[in-house]
XYZ file of C-alpha atoms in Angstrom:
663
model
C -0.076 -0.053 -0.171
C 1.380 3.386 -0.702
C 1.517 5.856 1.890
C -1.640 7.582 0.628
C -3.679 4.516 0.827
C -2.439 3.963 4.710
C -3.520 7.130 5.855
C -6.917 6.431 4.036
C -7.152 2.806 5.257
C -7.512 3.906 9.470
C -7.037 0.764 11.193
C -6.792 -1.982 9.638
C -9.281 -4.662 8.556
C -6.478 -7.409 8.648
C -4.039 -7.560 11.889
C -0.851 -6.623 10.922
C 1.953 -8.376 12.701
C 3.397 -7.728 16.106
C 6.105 -5.284 16.221
C 9.552 -5.910 18.291
C 10.140 -3.609 21.056
C 13.036 -1.719 19.887
C 15.524 -0.816 22.367
C 17.296 1.801 20.325
C 14.677 4.131 20.630
C 13.974 6.719 23.232
C 11.152 5.002 25.452
C 8.875 6.363 28.221
C 9.964 5.236 31.585
C 7.091 2.361 32.955
C 4.264 4.047 34.636
C 3.557 3.148 38.213
C 0.665 0.471 38.773
C -2.063 2.071 40.053
C -4.907 0.443 38.779
C -6.974 -2.598 40.887
C -7.861 -5.711 39.140
C -11.738 -4.256 38.389
C -10.202 -0.840 37.049
C -7.661 -2.954 34.367
C -10.151 -4.648 33.053
C -11.779 -1.873 32.450
C -7.966 -0.203 30.540
C -8.330 -3.563 28.292
C -12.691 -2.808 27.357
C -11.685 0.479 26.594
C -9.051 -0.472 24.308
C -10.651 -3.155 22.707
C -13.372 -1.273 21.386
C -11.197 0.121 18.967
C -11.223 -2.946 17.048
C -13.900 -5.296 15.761
C -14.699 -8.142 18.286
C -13.555 -10.678 16.093
C -9.880 -9.409 16.887
C -10.632 -9.257 20.668
C -9.375 -12.758 21.361
C -5.980 -12.335 20.121
C -5.444 -8.546 21.231
C -6.624 -9.120 24.738
C -3.446 -10.856 25.976
C -1.276 -8.396 24.178
C -3.015 -4.993 25.726
C -2.790 -6.878 29.045
C 0.894 -7.574 28.724
C 1.347 -3.809 27.793
C -0.530 -3.000 30.476
C 1.599 -4.800 32.974
C 4.711 -4.297 31.677
C 4.911 -0.265 30.590
C 1.638 0.561 32.674
C -0.098 1.768 29.835
C -2.134 0.077 26.699
C -0.115 1.863 23.609
C -0.968 -0.956 20.685
C 2.968 -0.707 19.605
C 1.629 -3.441 16.657
C -0.183 -1.209 14.883
C 2.609 1.475 14.655
C 2.933 2.706 10.873
C 5.270 0.946 8.424
C 5.830 4.530 7.043
C 8.771 6.749 8.140
C 7.171 9.216 10.566
C 7.646 12.829 9.910
C 6.639 15.601 8.374
C 5.717 15.832 4.333
C 5.260 18.751 2.345
C 1.707 19.318 2.118
C 0.933 17.869 -1.539
C 1.926 14.383 -0.288
C -0.804 13.931 1.887
C -4.512 12.423 0.675
C -7.547 14.548 1.373
C -10.560 16.862 0.459
C -9.446 19.867 2.724
C -6.330 21.608 2.618
C -6.690 22.980 6.069
C -7.168 19.412 7.025
C -3.525 17.894 5.180
C -1.834 20.584 7.300
C -2.894 19.313 10.881
C -2.048 15.774 9.071
C 1.550 17.694 8.740
C 1.707 19.590 11.869
C 0.737 15.451 13.827
C 3.544 13.739 11.777
C 5.678 16.287 12.531
C 4.905 16.026 16.577
C 5.798 12.314 16.321
C 8.976 12.311 14.136
C 12.096 10.594 15.469
C 13.901 13.784 15.271
C 11.412 15.804 17.114
C 9.193 13.456 19.772
C 10.759 12.438 22.811
C 9.350 8.904 23.322
C 7.978 8.349 19.617
C 6.570 5.092 20.075
C 4.626 5.756 23.159
C 3.411 8.806 21.175
C 4.926 11.730 23.123
C 6.534 14.552 21.874
C 8.552 16.305 25.361
C 8.222 16.756 28.545
C 7.988 13.044 29.567
C 4.577 12.654 29.335
C 3.168 15.168 26.861
C 1.143 13.274 24.287
C -0.406 14.097 21.139
C -2.384 10.598 21.051
C -2.653 7.738 24.230
C -2.460 5.094 21.772
C -1.882 4.092 17.812
C -5.536 3.542 16.997
C -6.530 7.027 18.176
C -3.668 8.313 15.426
C -4.361 5.853 12.616
C -8.343 6.741 13.311
C -7.691 10.768 13.457
C -5.777 10.717 10.326
C -8.246 8.661 8.252
C -10.767 11.011 9.704
C -8.446 13.987 8.299
C -8.174 12.620 5.002
C -12.205 12.206 4.522
C -12.750 15.613 5.934
C -14.500 18.704 3.821
C -14.140 22.164 4.951
C -18.401 21.817 6.103
C -16.822 19.331 8.761
C -15.319 19.760 12.157
C -13.114 16.793 13.613
C -14.085 16.917 17.597
C -10.896 15.182 19.740
C -11.384 14.461 23.210
C -7.788 13.544 24.923
C -6.378 11.902 21.674
C -9.750 10.491 21.085
C -11.269 11.123 17.888
C -14.598 11.775 18.923
C -15.814 11.507 14.881
C -16.385 14.483 12.000
C -19.395 16.885 12.824
C -21.078 19.108 9.908
C -20.326 22.762 10.843
C -19.029 25.434 8.402
C -15.799 26.883 6.237
C -15.065 29.578 8.880
C -15.531 26.936 11.686
C -12.240 25.238 12.831
C -11.665 22.191 11.269
C -10.425 20.236 14.571
C -11.061 21.158 18.114
C -9.069 19.275 20.592
C -8.991 19.485 24.689
C -6.901 17.489 26.639
C -6.733 16.816 29.790
C -10.151 18.626 30.772
C -10.992 16.971 34.045
C -13.112 18.020 36.661
C -10.714 20.306 38.962
C -11.192 18.319 42.039
C -10.088 15.064 40.383
C -6.671 16.855 39.012
C -4.329 15.462 41.573
C -0.936 13.539 39.708
C -2.321 10.555 40.698
C -5.879 10.871 39.127
C -3.401 11.774 35.741
C -2.064 8.249 36.269
C -5.630 6.852 36.928
C -7.285 8.546 33.589
C -4.461 7.636 31.484
C -3.875 4.141 32.264
C -7.658 3.485 31.844
C -7.633 5.551 28.165
C -9.749 8.088 28.964
C -7.628 11.358 29.363
C -3.991 12.640 28.618
C -1.648 15.210 29.270
C -0.910 17.059 26.085
C 1.690 19.405 27.687
C 1.526 22.580 25.662
C 2.048 22.069 22.029
C 2.334 18.096 22.025
C -1.195 17.697 22.042
C -2.269 20.524 20.255
C 0.294 19.754 17.482
C 2.041 23.106 17.275
C 5.176 21.711 18.529
C 8.556 22.660 16.637
C 11.021 21.249 18.089
C 13.463 22.447 20.386
C 13.510 25.990 18.132
C 10.226 26.415 19.747
C 12.188 27.201 23.192
C 15.446 28.556 21.709
C 14.149 31.860 21.196
C 12.403 32.416 24.454
C 15.560 30.898 26.337
C 17.652 33.208 24.484
C 15.626 36.407 25.344
C 15.361 34.936 28.994
C 19.022 34.797 29.358
C 19.831 37.952 27.335
C 17.924 40.032 29.636
C 19.337 38.165 33.187
C 22.368 39.201 32.218
C 20.995 42.686 31.598
C 19.385 42.742 34.891
C 22.640 41.637 36.412
C 24.088 44.456 34.444
C 26.731 42.055 33.259
C 27.936 40.916 29.524
C 27.145 36.969 28.540
C 30.623 37.410 27.538
C 32.753 34.871 29.634
C 29.519 34.577 32.050
C 28.575 31.306 33.285
C 24.473 30.053 33.257
C 23.735 26.889 35.034
C 21.171 24.650 34.862
C 19.665 20.860 33.828
C 18.046 19.302 31.277
C 18.143 17.996 27.418
C 15.126 17.044 26.732
C 12.346 18.171 24.524
C 11.778 21.528 26.062
C 15.197 21.639 27.949
C 17.154 20.564 25.304
C 17.340 24.065 23.762
C 18.852 25.514 26.675
C 22.869 24.997 25.985
C 22.085 26.358 22.201
C 20.142 29.156 23.432
C 23.387 30.019 25.772
C 25.635 29.810 22.495
C 23.307 32.494 20.750
C 23.637 34.850 23.889
C 27.268 34.531 24.205
C 27.685 32.714 27.459
C 29.050 29.732 28.712
C 26.421 27.084 29.663
C 26.411 24.053 31.966
C 23.325 21.953 31.927
C 23.049 18.544 33.549
C 21.399 15.511 32.526
C 20.948 12.161 33.298
C 19.501 10.250 30.779
C 22.302 9.096 28.124
C 20.489 8.850 24.819
C 18.903 12.480 24.918
C 22.439 13.770 25.778
C 23.836 11.952 23.024
C 21.116 13.154 20.785
C 21.707 16.569 21.579
C 25.288 16.394 21.039
C 24.642 14.811 17.822
C 22.366 17.688 16.380
C 24.705 20.040 17.569
C 22.678 21.964 20.384
C 25.357 21.260 22.624
C 29.123 21.547 22.309
C 30.821 18.938 24.645
C 29.871 16.448 27.024
C 31.683 16.015 30.576
C 31.138 13.046 32.818
C 33.815 13.843 35.317
C 33.045 16.998 37.709
C 36.788 17.633 38.157
C 37.146 18.074 34.498
C 33.940 20.038 34.105
C 35.580 22.147 36.654
C 38.963 22.869 34.438
C 36.900 23.337 31.469
C 34.939 25.812 32.803
C 37.853 27.930 34.221
C 39.406 27.761 31.074
C 36.471 29.078 29.454
C 35.672 31.936 31.373
C 39.775 32.814 31.576
C 39.026 32.572 27.678
C 35.824 34.381 27.376
C 34.270 31.276 25.585
C 31.165 31.039 23.961
C 30.570 27.355 24.430
C 27.688 25.057 25.792
C 29.006 21.696 27.901
C 26.770 19.440 29.006
C 28.041 16.780 32.020
C 25.978 13.776 32.268
C 25.067 13.033 35.502
C 22.681 15.053 38.359
C 22.847 18.778 38.449
C 22.744 18.446 42.153
C 26.184 17.270 42.155
C 27.372 20.286 39.860
C 25.927 22.871 42.093
C 27.514 21.412 45.359
C 31.058 20.752 43.267
C 30.986 24.671 41.676
C 30.268 25.697 45.380
C 33.646 23.715 47.007
C 35.356 24.712 44.148
C 34.738 28.715 44.647
C 33.316 28.497 40.792
C 31.220 31.819 40.487
C 28.020 30.941 38.651
C 26.545 34.204 37.219
C 22.580 32.941 36.142
C 21.169 29.890 37.219
C 18.107 28.094 36.732
C 16.763 24.264 36.180
C 14.299 22.912 33.732
C 13.776 19.420 34.481
C 10.104 18.357 34.246
C 9.248 19.199 37.625
C 5.606 19.239 36.563
C 6.140 15.105 36.338
C 8.403 15.063 39.652
C 7.145 11.054 40.293
C 7.197 9.646 36.783
C 10.582 10.289 35.130
C 10.704 14.619 35.665
C 13.136 14.618 37.862
C 15.955 12.085 38.719
C 16.793 11.688 42.546
C 20.562 12.196 43.295
C 22.951 9.602 43.957
C 21.034 6.885 42.231
C 21.516 5.695 38.808
C 19.309 6.291 36.335
C 18.223 3.065 35.536
C 18.019 2.593 39.252
C 15.816 5.305 39.579
C 13.212 3.825 36.639
C 13.109 0.800 38.292
C 12.623 2.112 41.703
C 10.128 4.801 39.945
C 7.913 1.421 38.861
C 8.572 -0.574 41.788
C 8.651 1.374 44.328
C 7.061 4.785 43.548
C 6.726 5.753 47.912
C 10.984 5.785 48.258
C 11.263 7.318 45.016
C 8.929 10.471 45.781
C 10.753 10.718 49.033
C 14.571 10.653 47.294
C 13.273 12.879 44.639
C 12.298 15.577 47.601
C 15.351 14.591 49.590
C 17.294 15.618 46.482
C 15.325 19.010 45.729
C 16.141 19.564 49.510
C 19.660 19.147 48.837
C 19.476 21.092 45.389
C 17.851 24.387 46.803
C 20.524 24.374 49.437
C 23.481 24.406 47.211
C 21.751 26.981 44.794
C 21.035 28.911 48.295
C 25.159 28.959 48.480
C 25.708 30.429 45.342
C 22.722 33.190 45.699
C 24.644 34.296 48.665
C 27.505 34.811 46.660
C 25.676 36.946 44.205
C 24.364 34.112 41.472
C 21.197 35.328 40.136
C 18.792 32.292 40.029
C 15.447 32.261 38.240
C 12.680 29.454 38.324
C 11.998 28.676 34.442
C 8.555 27.819 35.413
C 8.976 24.323 35.286
C 7.177 23.726 38.626
C 10.785 23.489 40.354
C 10.022 26.051 43.507
C 6.822 24.943 44.009
C 8.098 21.419 44.308
C 10.913 22.424 46.237
C 8.372 23.733 49.162
C 6.402 20.697 49.210
C 9.394 19.278 49.848
C 10.311 21.431 52.611
C 13.214 22.998 50.853
C 14.577 26.368 52.048
C 12.954 28.385 48.672
C 10.178 30.661 50.690
C 10.548 34.306 51.137
C 11.156 35.753 54.333
C 8.442 38.121 54.038
C 6.172 36.776 51.604
C 3.520 38.961 49.901
C 0.780 37.899 47.155
C 2.258 36.277 44.311
C 5.595 36.690 46.243
C 5.850 33.861 47.889
C 9.540 32.412 46.986
C 12.992 33.429 47.650
C 13.566 33.616 43.690
C 11.333 34.875 41.032
C 9.961 32.978 38.143
C 11.369 34.034 35.071
C 7.953 35.413 34.276
C 7.814 37.904 36.891
C 11.244 39.602 36.233
C 11.394 39.026 32.624
C 9.167 37.568 29.888
C 5.868 39.121 32.060
C 7.392 42.962 32.216
C 9.365 42.966 29.315
C 7.391 41.169 26.643
C 3.702 39.611 27.495
C 2.678 43.157 29.333
C 3.703 44.544 25.951
C 2.123 41.615 23.603
C 5.183 39.951 22.545
C 5.208 36.579 22.896
C 5.914 33.412 20.655
C 4.514 33.637 16.984
C 5.570 30.704 15.081
C 4.996 29.623 11.767
C 5.434 26.331 9.621
C 6.279 26.431 5.675
C 4.014 23.521 4.663
C 5.690 23.074 1.208
C 8.863 21.704 3.221
C 11.130 23.411 1.055
C 14.151 25.348 3.081
C 14.057 27.867 0.023
C 10.086 28.823 1.687
C 11.719 29.328 5.036
C 14.414 31.567 3.904
C 12.088 33.822 2.021
C 9.481 33.753 5.075
C 12.613 34.572 7.282
C 13.551 37.548 4.759
C 9.747 38.704 4.570
C 9.586 38.566 8.674
C 12.520 41.143 9.263
C 11.463 43.432 6.588
C 7.840 43.493 8.364
C 10.240 44.303 11.831
C 12.373 46.247 10.311
C 9.577 48.726 9.006
C 7.719 48.358 12.172
C 10.341 49.453 14.553
C 10.771 52.630 12.410
C 7.978 53.984 14.166
C 7.743 52.225 17.512
C 7.581 54.080 21.210
C 10.411 53.743 22.757
C 9.022 50.988 25.190
C 9.027 48.113 22.688
C 12.384 49.030 20.876
C 14.595 46.454 22.625
C 11.886 43.983 21.987
C 11.982 44.830 17.984
C 15.680 44.763 17.978
C 15.913 41.806 19.775
C 13.714 40.050 17.635
C 15.642 41.348 14.528
C 18.625 40.229 15.663
C 17.072 36.626 16.133
C 15.526 36.436 12.656
C 18.850 37.665 10.841
C 21.063 34.860 12.468
C 18.362 32.185 12.391
C 19.462 30.362 9.433
C 23.437 30.325 10.418
C 22.104 28.955 14.109
C 20.731 25.760 12.503
C 17.690 25.546 14.251
C 15.352 23.872 11.953
C 14.506 20.136 13.990
C 11.793 18.215 11.779
C 9.367 20.730 9.810
C 10.468 23.870 8.298
C 9.763 26.094 10.886
C 10.421 29.544 12.214
C 9.672 31.301 15.697
C 10.054 34.777 16.785
C 8.290 37.107 19.457
C 5.793 39.775 18.131
C 3.412 41.819 18.969
C -0.216 41.765 17.195
C 0.351 44.410 15.058
C 3.565 42.404 14.002
C 1.776 39.014 13.538
C -1.260 40.552 11.551
C 1.422 42.237 9.362
C 4.091 39.221 9.234
C 0.755 36.791 8.398
C -0.523 39.638 5.839
C 2.398 39.421 3.847
C 2.894 35.661 3.687
C -0.694 35.240 2.882
C 0.041 37.347 -0.506
C 3.812 36.199 -1.140
C 1.635 32.682 -0.813
C -1.185 34.370 -3.442
C 1.591 35.518 -5.690
C 3.327 31.920 -6.111
C 6.399 32.882 -4.249
C 6.042 30.389 -1.280
C 4.088 27.568 -0.308
C 1.208 27.368 2.140
C 1.957 28.158 5.335
C 0.738 26.872 9.410
C 0.696 29.762 11.892
C 0.671 29.087 14.993
C 2.429 30.004 18.434
C 3.202 28.176 21.672
C 0.566 28.486 24.551
C 3.069 29.942 26.367
C 1.867 33.185 25.597
C 0.035 36.741 26.214
C -3.475 35.085 25.879
C -2.962 31.633 25.887
C -1.883 30.391 29.415
C -3.395 30.959 33.062
C -0.542 29.572 34.932
C -0.238 31.272 38.399
C 3.515 30.035 38.675
C 4.551 30.969 35.111
C 2.854 32.870 32.476
C 0.614 34.989 35.100
C 3.138 35.071 37.780
C 3.435 38.545 36.882
C -0.473 39.377 38.170
C -0.863 40.643 41.441
C -4.337 41.855 41.923
C -5.047 38.105 43.022
C -6.645 36.604 39.863
C -3.661 34.577 39.036
C -5.302 31.292 39.596
C -8.759 32.024 37.564
C -8.816 30.763 34.065
C -11.455 33.051 32.247
C -8.298 34.465 30.110
C -7.490 31.355 28.568
C -11.010 29.803 28.359
C -11.994 33.419 26.649
C -9.087 32.695 24.286
C -9.699 29.673 22.606
C -13.432 30.480 22.471
C -12.945 33.567 20.675
C -9.946 32.321 18.410
C -12.468 29.582 16.986
C -15.251 31.815 15.734
C -12.614 34.755 14.316
C -11.195 31.825 12.063
C -8.418 29.467 13.464
C -8.243 26.489 11.498
C -7.548 24.461 14.920
C -8.526 25.066 18.425
C -7.091 23.497 21.517
C -7.758 23.924 25.632
C -5.319 21.610 28.045
C -5.137 20.994 31.503
C -1.633 20.994 32.922
C 0.648 21.695 30.259
C 4.172 23.421 31.560
C 3.895 22.912 35.049
C 1.661 19.983 36.055
C -1.920 18.345 35.750
C -4.073 20.493 37.719
C -1.755 23.671 38.268
C -2.760 25.408 35.053
C -5.009 25.707 31.813
C -3.658 26.495 28.232
C -4.755 26.988 24.874
C -3.837 27.477 21.206
C -4.099 27.465 17.580
C -2.899 26.913 14.374
C -4.244 28.592 11.405
C -3.257 28.109 7.553
C -2.489 30.425 5.399
C -3.386 29.631 1.593
C -2.841 32.867 -0.397
C -7.033 33.387 -0.366
C -8.775 35.990 0.922
C -10.855 34.236 3.203
C -7.629 33.854 4.998
C -6.168 37.381 5.126
C -10.121 38.159 6.417
C -9.463 35.495 9.229
C -5.706 36.080 10.263
C -6.393 39.906 10.758
C -9.699 38.994 13.228
C -7.864 36.226 15.506
C -4.574 37.965 15.731
C -5.682 40.534 16.855
C -7.936 38.629 19.588
C -5.445 36.345 20.228
C -2.996 38.544 21.758
C -5.553 41.653 23.043
C -7.454 39.299 24.909
C -3.849 38.700 27.393
C -3.354 42.740 27.156
C -6.473 43.602 28.290
C -6.303 41.156 31.773
C -2.914 42.070 31.865
C -3.927 45.842 31.895
C -6.774 45.389 34.341
C -4.623 43.793 36.765
C -2.388 47.441 37.079
C 0.490 45.836 34.898
C 1.972 49.625 33.546
C 3.105 47.896 30.596
C -0.081 46.410 29.419
C -1.893 49.562 29.955
C 0.556 51.334 27.788
C 0.099 48.834 24.567
C -3.848 48.515 25.169
C -4.190 52.112 24.780
C -2.209 51.970 21.863
C -4.426 49.313 20.439
C -7.395 51.313 21.173
C -5.755 53.812 19.446
C -5.408 51.773 16.320
C -8.497 50.097 16.193
C -11.266 52.317 16.914
C -14.130 48.914 17.606
C -11.921 48.147 20.611
C -12.465 49.891 23.860
C -11.340 48.003 27.114
C -12.370 48.803 30.500
C -9.108 50.586 32.402
C -8.429 50.615 36.207
C -8.302 53.255 38.061
C -5.314 53.590 40.681
C -6.067 53.885 44.670
C -3.778 56.726 46.597
C -2.035 54.218 48.772
C -1.614 57.176 51.452
C -5.425 56.212 51.749
C -4.985 53.181 53.460
C -2.970 54.867 56.432
C -5.317 57.415 57.628
C-alpha cells in the first residue's frame, strides 16, 4: 500500500504482525501500577473498543501484557510501517487543504527527530502526548483524509470523537486534553485516567499539534538569558549559566546560551538524550567527570568563550561541586520536568538513571521520598551560590513549587501575594513585564511545502516587516523589536530547524498580523507555498498559570482561568484552523489551563480576513487582562491598541492612592 492508502485505511481490516520493542529508541519510563483488577479490565475494554470483536481474543493478552509491562496500553502492533515525519503538504491525501496541514503537524510532532518518546506518542516533557495509543492516531488521520471544509473533527484527549457538520469558517479540529473536573486533577488522577485510556496530558504544543522541536523554546530562552545578564548588568561574554535538562524543551538551553554568547553548563541524567543533543549540535561538549568539568569551565571563563557543556549526571552534583571549588555562577535556573516529578520528570541525586527508573515503577513511594530529599539538597546548594551573588530564576517548570512541597528552603522571608518564594519566576522578572505585558510572545510558522528556500524567504519577509515597524515603534518596545530582528537575521546560520521547516520569533499583535498578511500575499503570488501559523501556548493570552505565564499578575486573579478559556473560544469563531485547550501543560496537571491554535494561510481572501480578526483578538485579550491587573506595560499597550482600532473599547483600571490606607 502507498503512504496515502495507509492513511486512508485507518485501523487495518486485518491485524498487522506484532512489532518488536526497539531498544535503540528513547522510550517512556514504565508508569507506576495504579489500577486495581477491575480497573485493569476496564482499561482493556476501553482499548479493545477500537477493534472488531473478531480480533479481541488475539489482542486482549497482548494489551494486558503492555499494561502490566509499561503501565499503559500503547498498541505497539499498530505503529505505521511508513517513516514518521512532516511531509510536504501536497503528499497528504484528502479533500481539505486545512486538514492536510493538520496531518503534517501531527506527523511532525511524532517525528523521530522531534518526539522524545516516539513509540509512546509522546512529544516532550516526559508525558506530553499527541495521542494515547496508535489506534487513535490511525483513526484521526483517516478522518482528516476524509474531511471537507464543511466539517469539524472533535478530539477528546487523543480520542477522535468524530466528524461533525459545521461550516468553512469553523475550526477544522477542536482539541481538548486532560480537561477533567478540578477536584480530580491531582497527579495520581492523571496516572489513573491515562492508564484507563480516557484522558491524557497534552503538554502545551504536543497535544495541540504545534510543536516545532526545541527551536520553539530556543528563542524564548535566548531572550531570557540575554535579559537575565542585563538584569545583573553584566555582558554574557565569559559569563556562566548553570541549569539542567536536555529533553524536548530543556534541550534548547545550551543552544540558546551559545546564541546569547555565554558559557552554559547543562546537566542531564539520560545518556540517550544527551547523545542526541550532541549529535544535533545543540550542545558542544559532553563531560562525565566533575573535576574535568570544573577545569573546562575555568578555561572558558579565562578565555571568555562561548561554549555549551553537557554534564552527564545529576545537576545537584554540579551546584555542590562548583560551590566547593568557589566557581562563580552568574545566572542559574533549572528545566527538569518537575511538572511530572514522580514519573521521570526529575531524577534524585545519588541514584543511577537505571535504578531510578526501576524504583519509580516498583517502589513509587520511596522514589518520591528520594526526589524530595534531592530537591532539598538542590535548593540548599543553590542558596549557597545566591548568597555569593548568583542570580537564580525559576524557569516555569514548577521547580520552586515542588521544592516548597518538599520542605526545601525556598520561601521568602516576608512573602507577599504573588511573591511567596525567595527567587522570582522568569516571567515575573523578565518575560512578563518585558514581553507579555506589551503583547510580545512566541509567534511561529511552518512552511507546509517542506522547502528550506520557502523558510528562508519567509525569514526575509518577517525581517523586513519588523525593520519597517521598528522605525515608528515607541521607545517602550524598541529593545523587543531589536532583539527579534537580531534573532531572525541569525536564524539560518544557527541551524535551528529540527523536523518541519519552521521558525519562531516574538512579536506583538501588529507584528504578527503584518507578517502573516505579507506571507499570505507571497503565497497568493506563488512566491512560497502554504504556511501554517501558530504559537506556543506560553504566550500573552493563551495560558493561565499562577507560577509561570500569569505569575506577574498581582491583583489576586492569577488562579483564575477565564483568560485561557475566552482565548480559545474567541479564536474558534474568528477563523482558526484548529484550536486546543488543555489542563496541565508546562507546570503540571491541575496547575494550569492553556490554549493554542493553528491557522493555515493559503493565499486566499478568506485567509487574509481570518488572520486579521483572529490574531488581533489572540493577543489583545491577554493584554486587556494584564492591564486590568494594573500592569503598567499592559496599560500602555492596550491604550495603543485602542488608538489603532476604534472598535476596541477596554475597561481600564483606576489606581488607589496608597496613602489612604494609612488614614
